[in-house]
Short mmCIF file of C-alpha atoms and ligand atoms in Angstrom, two decimals:
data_model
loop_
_atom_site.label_atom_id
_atom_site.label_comp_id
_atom_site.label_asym_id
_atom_site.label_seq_id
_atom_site.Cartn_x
_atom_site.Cartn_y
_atom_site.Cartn_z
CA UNK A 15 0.62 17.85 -40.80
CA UNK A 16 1.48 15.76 -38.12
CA UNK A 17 3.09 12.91 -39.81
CA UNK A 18 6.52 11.52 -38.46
CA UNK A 19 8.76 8.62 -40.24
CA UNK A 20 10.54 6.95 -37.71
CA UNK A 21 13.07 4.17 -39.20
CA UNK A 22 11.05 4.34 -42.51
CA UNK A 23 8.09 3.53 -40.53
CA UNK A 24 5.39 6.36 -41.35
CA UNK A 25 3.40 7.30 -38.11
CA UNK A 26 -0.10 9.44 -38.46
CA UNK A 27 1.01 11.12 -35.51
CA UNK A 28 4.44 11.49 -33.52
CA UNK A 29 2.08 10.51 -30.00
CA UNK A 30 2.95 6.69 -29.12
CA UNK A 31 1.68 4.33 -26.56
CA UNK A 32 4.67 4.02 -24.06
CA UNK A 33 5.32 0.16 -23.30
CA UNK A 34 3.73 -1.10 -20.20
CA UNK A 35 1.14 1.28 -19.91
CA UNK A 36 -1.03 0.58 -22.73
CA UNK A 37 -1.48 -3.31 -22.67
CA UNK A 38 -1.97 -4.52 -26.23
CA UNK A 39 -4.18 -1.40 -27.31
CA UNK A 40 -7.68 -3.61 -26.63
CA UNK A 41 -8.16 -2.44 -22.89
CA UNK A 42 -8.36 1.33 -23.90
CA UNK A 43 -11.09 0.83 -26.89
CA UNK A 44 -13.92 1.42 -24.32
CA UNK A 45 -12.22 4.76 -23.83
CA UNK A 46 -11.52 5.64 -27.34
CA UNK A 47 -10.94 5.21 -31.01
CA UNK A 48 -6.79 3.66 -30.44
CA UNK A 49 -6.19 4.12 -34.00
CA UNK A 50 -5.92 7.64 -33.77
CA UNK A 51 -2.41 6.56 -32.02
CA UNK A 52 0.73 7.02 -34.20
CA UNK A 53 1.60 3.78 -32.83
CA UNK A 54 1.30 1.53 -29.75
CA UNK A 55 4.30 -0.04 -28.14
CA UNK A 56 3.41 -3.48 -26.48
CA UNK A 57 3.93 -4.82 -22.59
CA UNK A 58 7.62 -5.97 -22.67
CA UNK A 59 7.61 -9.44 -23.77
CA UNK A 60 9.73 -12.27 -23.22
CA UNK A 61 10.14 -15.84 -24.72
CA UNK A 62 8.35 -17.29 -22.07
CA UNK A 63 5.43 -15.84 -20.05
CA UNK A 64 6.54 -13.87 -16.61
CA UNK A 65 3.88 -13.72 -13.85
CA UNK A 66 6.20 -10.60 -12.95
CA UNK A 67 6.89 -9.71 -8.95
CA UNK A 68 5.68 -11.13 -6.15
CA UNK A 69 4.40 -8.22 -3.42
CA UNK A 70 3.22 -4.61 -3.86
CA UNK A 71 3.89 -3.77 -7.85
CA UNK A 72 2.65 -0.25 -8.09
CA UNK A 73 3.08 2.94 -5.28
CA UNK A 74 2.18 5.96 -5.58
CA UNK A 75 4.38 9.25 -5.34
CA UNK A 76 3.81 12.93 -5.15
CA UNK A 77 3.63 13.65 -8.58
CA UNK A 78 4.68 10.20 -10.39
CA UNK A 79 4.63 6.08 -10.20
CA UNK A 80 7.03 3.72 -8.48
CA UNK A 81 6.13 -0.05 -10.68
CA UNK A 82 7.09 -3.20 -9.91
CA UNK A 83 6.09 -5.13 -11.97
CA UNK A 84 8.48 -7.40 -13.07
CA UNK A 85 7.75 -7.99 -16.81
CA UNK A 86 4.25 -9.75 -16.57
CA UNK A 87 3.30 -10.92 -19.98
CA UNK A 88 1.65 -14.10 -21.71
CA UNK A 89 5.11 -14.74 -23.68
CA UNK A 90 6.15 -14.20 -27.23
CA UNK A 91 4.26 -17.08 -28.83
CA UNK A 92 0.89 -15.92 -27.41
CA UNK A 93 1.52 -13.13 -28.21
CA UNK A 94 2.40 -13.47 -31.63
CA UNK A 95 -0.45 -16.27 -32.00
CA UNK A 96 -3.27 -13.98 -29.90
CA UNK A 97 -2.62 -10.52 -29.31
CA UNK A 98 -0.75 -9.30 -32.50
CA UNK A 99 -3.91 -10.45 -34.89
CA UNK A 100 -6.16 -8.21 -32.62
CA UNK A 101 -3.17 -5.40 -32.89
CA UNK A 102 -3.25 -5.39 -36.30
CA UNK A 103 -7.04 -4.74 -36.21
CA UNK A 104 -6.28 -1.40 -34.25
CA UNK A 105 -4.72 0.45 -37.25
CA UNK A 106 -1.81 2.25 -35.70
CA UNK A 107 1.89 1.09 -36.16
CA UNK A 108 2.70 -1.85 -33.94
CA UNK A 109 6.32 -1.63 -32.13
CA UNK A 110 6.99 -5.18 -30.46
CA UNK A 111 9.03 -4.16 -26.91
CA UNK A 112 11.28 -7.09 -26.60
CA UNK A 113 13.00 -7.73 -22.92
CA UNK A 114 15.19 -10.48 -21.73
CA UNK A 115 17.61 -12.09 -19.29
CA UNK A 116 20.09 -13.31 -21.12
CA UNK A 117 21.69 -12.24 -25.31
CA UNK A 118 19.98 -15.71 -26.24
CA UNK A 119 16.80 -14.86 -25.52
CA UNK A 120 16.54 -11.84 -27.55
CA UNK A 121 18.12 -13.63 -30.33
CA UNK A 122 15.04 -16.07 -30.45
CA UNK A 123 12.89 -13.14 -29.81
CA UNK A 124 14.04 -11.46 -32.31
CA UNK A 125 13.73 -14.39 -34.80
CA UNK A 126 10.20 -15.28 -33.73
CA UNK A 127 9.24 -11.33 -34.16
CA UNK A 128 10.85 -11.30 -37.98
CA UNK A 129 7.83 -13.76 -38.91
CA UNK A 130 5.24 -11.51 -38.24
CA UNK A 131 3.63 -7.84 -39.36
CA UNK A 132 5.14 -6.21 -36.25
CA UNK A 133 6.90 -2.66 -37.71
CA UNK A 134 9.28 -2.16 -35.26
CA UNK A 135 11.32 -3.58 -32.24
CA UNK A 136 11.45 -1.77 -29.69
CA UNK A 137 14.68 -3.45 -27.81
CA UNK A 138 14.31 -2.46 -23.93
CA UNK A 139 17.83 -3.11 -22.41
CA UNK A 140 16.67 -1.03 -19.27
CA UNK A 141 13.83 -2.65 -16.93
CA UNK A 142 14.70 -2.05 -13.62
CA UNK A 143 12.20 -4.75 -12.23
CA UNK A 144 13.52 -8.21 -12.87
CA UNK A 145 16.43 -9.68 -11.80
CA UNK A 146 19.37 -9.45 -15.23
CA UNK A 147 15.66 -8.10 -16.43
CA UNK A 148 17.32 -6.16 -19.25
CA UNK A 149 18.92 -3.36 -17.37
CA UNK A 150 22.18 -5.34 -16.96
CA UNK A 151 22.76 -4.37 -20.58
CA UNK A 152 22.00 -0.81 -20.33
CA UNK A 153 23.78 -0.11 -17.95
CA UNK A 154 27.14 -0.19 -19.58
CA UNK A 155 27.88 0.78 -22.81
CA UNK A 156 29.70 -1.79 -24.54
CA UNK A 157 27.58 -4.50 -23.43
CA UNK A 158 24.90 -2.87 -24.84
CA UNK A 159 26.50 -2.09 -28.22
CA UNK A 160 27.33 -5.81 -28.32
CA UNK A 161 23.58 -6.76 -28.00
CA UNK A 162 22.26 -4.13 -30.17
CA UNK A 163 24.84 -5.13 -33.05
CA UNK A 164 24.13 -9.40 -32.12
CA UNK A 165 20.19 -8.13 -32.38
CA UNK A 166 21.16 -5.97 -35.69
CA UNK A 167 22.35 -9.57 -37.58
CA UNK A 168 19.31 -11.55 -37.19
CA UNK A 169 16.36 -8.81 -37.12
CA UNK A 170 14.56 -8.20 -40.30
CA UNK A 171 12.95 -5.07 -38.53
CA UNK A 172 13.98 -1.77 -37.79
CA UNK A 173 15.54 -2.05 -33.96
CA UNK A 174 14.82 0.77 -31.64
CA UNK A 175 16.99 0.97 -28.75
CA UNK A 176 15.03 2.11 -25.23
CA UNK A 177 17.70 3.17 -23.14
CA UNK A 178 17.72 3.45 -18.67
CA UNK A 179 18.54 6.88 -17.40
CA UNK A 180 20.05 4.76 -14.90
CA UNK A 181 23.21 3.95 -17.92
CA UNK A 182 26.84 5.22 -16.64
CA UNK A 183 26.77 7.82 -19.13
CA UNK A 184 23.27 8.16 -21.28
CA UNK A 185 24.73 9.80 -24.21
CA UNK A 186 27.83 7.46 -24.57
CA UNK A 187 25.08 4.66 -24.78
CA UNK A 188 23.01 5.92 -27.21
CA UNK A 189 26.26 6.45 -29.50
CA UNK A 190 27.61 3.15 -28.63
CA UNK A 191 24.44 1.58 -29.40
CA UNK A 192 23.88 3.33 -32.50
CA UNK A 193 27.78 2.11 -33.49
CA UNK A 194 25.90 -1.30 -32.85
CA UNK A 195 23.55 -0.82 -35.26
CA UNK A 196 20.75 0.92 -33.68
CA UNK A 197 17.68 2.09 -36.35
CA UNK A 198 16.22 4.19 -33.48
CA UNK A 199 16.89 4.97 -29.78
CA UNK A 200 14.14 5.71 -27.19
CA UNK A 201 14.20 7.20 -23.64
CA UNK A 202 13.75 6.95 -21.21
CA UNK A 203 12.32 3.88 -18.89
CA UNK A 204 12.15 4.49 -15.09
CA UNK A 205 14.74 5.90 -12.96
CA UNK A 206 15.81 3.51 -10.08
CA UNK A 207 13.74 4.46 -7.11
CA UNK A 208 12.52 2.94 -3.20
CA UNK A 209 9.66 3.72 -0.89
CA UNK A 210 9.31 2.99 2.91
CA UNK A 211 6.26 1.98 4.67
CA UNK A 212 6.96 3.35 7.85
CA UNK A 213 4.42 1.42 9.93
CA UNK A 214 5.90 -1.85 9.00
CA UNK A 215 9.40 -0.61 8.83
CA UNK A 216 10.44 -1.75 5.71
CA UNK A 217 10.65 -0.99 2.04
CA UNK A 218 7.82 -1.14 0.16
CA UNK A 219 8.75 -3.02 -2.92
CA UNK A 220 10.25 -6.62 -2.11
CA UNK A 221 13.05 -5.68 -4.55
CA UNK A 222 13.42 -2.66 -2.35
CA UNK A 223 14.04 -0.62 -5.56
CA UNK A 224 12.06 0.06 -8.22
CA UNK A 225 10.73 2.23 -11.19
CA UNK A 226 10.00 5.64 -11.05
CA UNK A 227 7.83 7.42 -14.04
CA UNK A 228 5.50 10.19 -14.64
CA UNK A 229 5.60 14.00 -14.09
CA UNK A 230 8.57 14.32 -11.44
CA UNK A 231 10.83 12.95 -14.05
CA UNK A 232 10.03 14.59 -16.81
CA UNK A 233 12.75 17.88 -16.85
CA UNK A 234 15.49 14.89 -16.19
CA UNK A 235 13.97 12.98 -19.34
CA UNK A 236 13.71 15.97 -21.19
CA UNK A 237 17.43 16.57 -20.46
CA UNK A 238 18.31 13.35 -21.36
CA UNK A 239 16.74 13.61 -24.53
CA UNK A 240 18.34 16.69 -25.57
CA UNK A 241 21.71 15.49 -24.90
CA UNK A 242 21.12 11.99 -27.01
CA UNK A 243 19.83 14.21 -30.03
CA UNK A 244 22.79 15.76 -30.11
CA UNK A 245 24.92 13.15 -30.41
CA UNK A 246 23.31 10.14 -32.48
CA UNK A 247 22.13 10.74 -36.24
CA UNK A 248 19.14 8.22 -35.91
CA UNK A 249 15.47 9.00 -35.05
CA UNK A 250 14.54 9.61 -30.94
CA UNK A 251 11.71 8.76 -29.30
CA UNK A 252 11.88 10.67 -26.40
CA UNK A 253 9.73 9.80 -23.14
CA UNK A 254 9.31 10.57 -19.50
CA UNK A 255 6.96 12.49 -17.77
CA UNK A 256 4.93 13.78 -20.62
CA UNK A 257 1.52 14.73 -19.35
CA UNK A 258 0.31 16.92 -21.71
CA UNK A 259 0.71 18.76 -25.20
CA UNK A 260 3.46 21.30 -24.04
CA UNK A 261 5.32 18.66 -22.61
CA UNK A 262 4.75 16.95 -25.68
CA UNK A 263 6.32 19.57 -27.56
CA UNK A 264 9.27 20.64 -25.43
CA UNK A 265 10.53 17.02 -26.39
CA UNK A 266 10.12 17.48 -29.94
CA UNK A 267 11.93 21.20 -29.74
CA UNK A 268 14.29 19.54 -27.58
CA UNK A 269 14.96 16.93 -30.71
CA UNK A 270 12.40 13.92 -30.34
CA UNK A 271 11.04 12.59 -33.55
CA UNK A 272 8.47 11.49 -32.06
CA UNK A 273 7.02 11.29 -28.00
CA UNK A 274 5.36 8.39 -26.23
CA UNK A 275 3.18 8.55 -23.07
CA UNK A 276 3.36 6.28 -20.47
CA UNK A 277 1.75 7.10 -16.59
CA UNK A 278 -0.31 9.63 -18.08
CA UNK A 279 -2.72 6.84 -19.35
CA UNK A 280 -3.51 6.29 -16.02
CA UNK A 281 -4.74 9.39 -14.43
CA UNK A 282 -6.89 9.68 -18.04
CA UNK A 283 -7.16 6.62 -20.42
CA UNK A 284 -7.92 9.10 -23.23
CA UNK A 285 -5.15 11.58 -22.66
CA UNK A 286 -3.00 10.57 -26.04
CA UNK A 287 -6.30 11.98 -27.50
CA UNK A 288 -5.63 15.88 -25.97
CA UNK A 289 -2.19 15.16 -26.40
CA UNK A 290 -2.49 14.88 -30.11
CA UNK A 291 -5.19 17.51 -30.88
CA UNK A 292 -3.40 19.76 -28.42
CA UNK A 293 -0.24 19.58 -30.82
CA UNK A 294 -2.46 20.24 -33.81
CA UNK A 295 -3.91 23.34 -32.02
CA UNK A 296 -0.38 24.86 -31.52
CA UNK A 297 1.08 24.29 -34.87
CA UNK A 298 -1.94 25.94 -36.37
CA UNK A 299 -2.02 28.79 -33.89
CA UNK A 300 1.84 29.08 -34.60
CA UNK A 301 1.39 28.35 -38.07
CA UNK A 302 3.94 25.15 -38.16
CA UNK A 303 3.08 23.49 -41.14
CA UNK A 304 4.67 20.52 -40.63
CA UNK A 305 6.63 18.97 -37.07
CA UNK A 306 9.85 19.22 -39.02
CA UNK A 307 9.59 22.80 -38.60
CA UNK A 308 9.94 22.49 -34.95
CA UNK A 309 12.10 19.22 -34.30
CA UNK A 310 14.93 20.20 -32.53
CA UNK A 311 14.39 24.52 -32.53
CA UNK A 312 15.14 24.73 -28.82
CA UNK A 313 18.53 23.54 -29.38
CA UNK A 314 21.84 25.59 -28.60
C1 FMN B 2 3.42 0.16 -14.84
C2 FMN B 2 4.54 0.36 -15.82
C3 FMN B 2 5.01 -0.74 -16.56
C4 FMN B 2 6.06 -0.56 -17.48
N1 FMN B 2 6.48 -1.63 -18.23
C5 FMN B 2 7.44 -1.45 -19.18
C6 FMN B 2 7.84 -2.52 -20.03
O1 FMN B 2 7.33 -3.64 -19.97
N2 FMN B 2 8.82 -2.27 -20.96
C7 FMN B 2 9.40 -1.02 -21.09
O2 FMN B 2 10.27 -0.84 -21.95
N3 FMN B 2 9.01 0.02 -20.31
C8 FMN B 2 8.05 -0.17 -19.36
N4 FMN B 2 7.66 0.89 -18.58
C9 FMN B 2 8.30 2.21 -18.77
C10 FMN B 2 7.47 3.14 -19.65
O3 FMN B 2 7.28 2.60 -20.94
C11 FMN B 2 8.16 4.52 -19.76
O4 FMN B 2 9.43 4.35 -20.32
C12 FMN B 2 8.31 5.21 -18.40
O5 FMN B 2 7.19 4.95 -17.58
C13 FMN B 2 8.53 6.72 -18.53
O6 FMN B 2 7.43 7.34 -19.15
P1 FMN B 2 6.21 8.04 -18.33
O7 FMN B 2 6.84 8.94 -17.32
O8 FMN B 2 5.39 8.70 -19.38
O9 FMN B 2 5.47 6.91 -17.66
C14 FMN B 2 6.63 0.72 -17.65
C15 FMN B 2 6.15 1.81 -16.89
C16 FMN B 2 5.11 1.65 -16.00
C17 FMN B 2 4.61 2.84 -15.23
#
């Protein structure tokens, strides 16, 4: 009922991990069963191992997340060496997020991921956080069909694209990206953001921009979404904001394939879990047989 195929990867469910929020899967087992996930995307990870920012990483908005954190993770080669194994234990679909600073590195990142189980790569050309952290390719759209079609020639796994809602023009991207090759696209990452702290006078973040996420973003997500469906004939995983099942399924009548959930995880670890049964609950009270059924109805 609520299996999606995504790149000819088969999902139990169309409810994914978002990147960054989730770890590697282990942290949330004390708060549920994870492989009840259609699939978990990883912490971005980069050839070598980031300590991320320095200074405040995380501040909290009215109704959403500003993160700083810079790409913090152990590196590729741990990664492959410590985290995947336990991964694999978890029983969902695996999707590698990939950052970098420069082409090269996610041309060896790419060619260390082809080695292992991983399903999919999820290519994130958008982080706001680090300096050339990714975003400088998705910002414009040729560079980023460039990388996407350098990344098509070595990978031996499906390549999803995650595109910034901070890009020129998000729906020129996603085609140009797809002309590069793209398997999949998903959006969005976090919209570029600040915060003051009044009593020192400054901004909060020493980047002075950075990240914004949850609920507040989620009608320009949702927007953003609907316009890339239009345009690109590949799966979308759309993203932003998602809080609960409605939301959920505004994104899939809207044209997602599938959803992920990112800040949500934080106000409840377990909240994929509603998500999920919440979209089994309407397509039985609606009598939706199968997601298909609903994938893009909003549409005009
Ligand atoms: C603390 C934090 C860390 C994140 N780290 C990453 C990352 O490493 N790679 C990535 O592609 N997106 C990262 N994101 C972006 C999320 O995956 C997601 O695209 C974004 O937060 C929008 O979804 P949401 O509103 O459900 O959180 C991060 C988001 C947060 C809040």
């Amino acid at each position: 009922m609520l299996k999606v195929n995504i790149c000819g990867v088969e999902l139990k469910n169309p409810v994914i991990a978002a990147s960054g929020t989730f770890g590697f899967g282990e942290e949330y087992l004390e708060y549920y069963d994870v492989s009840k996930l259609g699939g978990i995307s990883t912490k971005g990870l980069t050839i070598n191992p980031k300590d991320g920012n320095e200074g405040r990483r995380i501040h909290e908005t009215r109704s959403g997340l500003i993160n700083s954190i810079g790409l913090q993770n152990p590196g590729i080669d741990e990664f492959i060496n410590v985290e995947l194994p336990k991964m694999r234990k978890l029983d969902t679909v695996t999707i590698a997020n990939l950052g970098g600073g420069t082409i090269e590195d996610y041309l060896a990142g790419v060619e260390k991921l082809n080695d292992t189980d991983v399903e999919i790569i999820e290519l994130n050309i958008s982080c706001p956080n680090v300096k050339c952290g990714g975003m400088a390719f998705g910002i414009k759209s040729e560079t980023a069909k460039s990388v996407v079609s350098q990344v098509k020639q070595v990978s031996k796994k499906p390549v999803m694209v995650k595109l910034s809602p901070n890009a020129e023009d998000i729906v020129d991207m996603a085609v140009k990206c797809c002309e590069g090759g793209a398997d999949a696209i998903s959006l969005v990452n976090t919209f570029k953001a600040m915060a003051i702290d009044i009593r020192k006078r400054e901004p909060v973040f020493e980047n002075v921009f950075a990240g914004l996420s949850g609920a507040c973003i989620k009608p320009i997500a949702l927007r953003m979404v609907y316009e890339v469906a239009g345009a690109v004939n590949v799966p979308v995983v759309g993203m932003g904001g998602i809080m609960n099942a409605e939301d959920a399924i505004e994104f899939i009548m809207a044209g997602a394939d599938a959803i992920q959930v990112g800040s949500a995880n934080f106000v409840k670890p377990d909240i994929c879990l509603d998500i999920i049964d919440g979209i089994k609950e309407f397509m039985e009270q609606e009598g939706i047989k199968s997601l298909k059924e609903i994938k893009g109805i909003a549409r005009r």
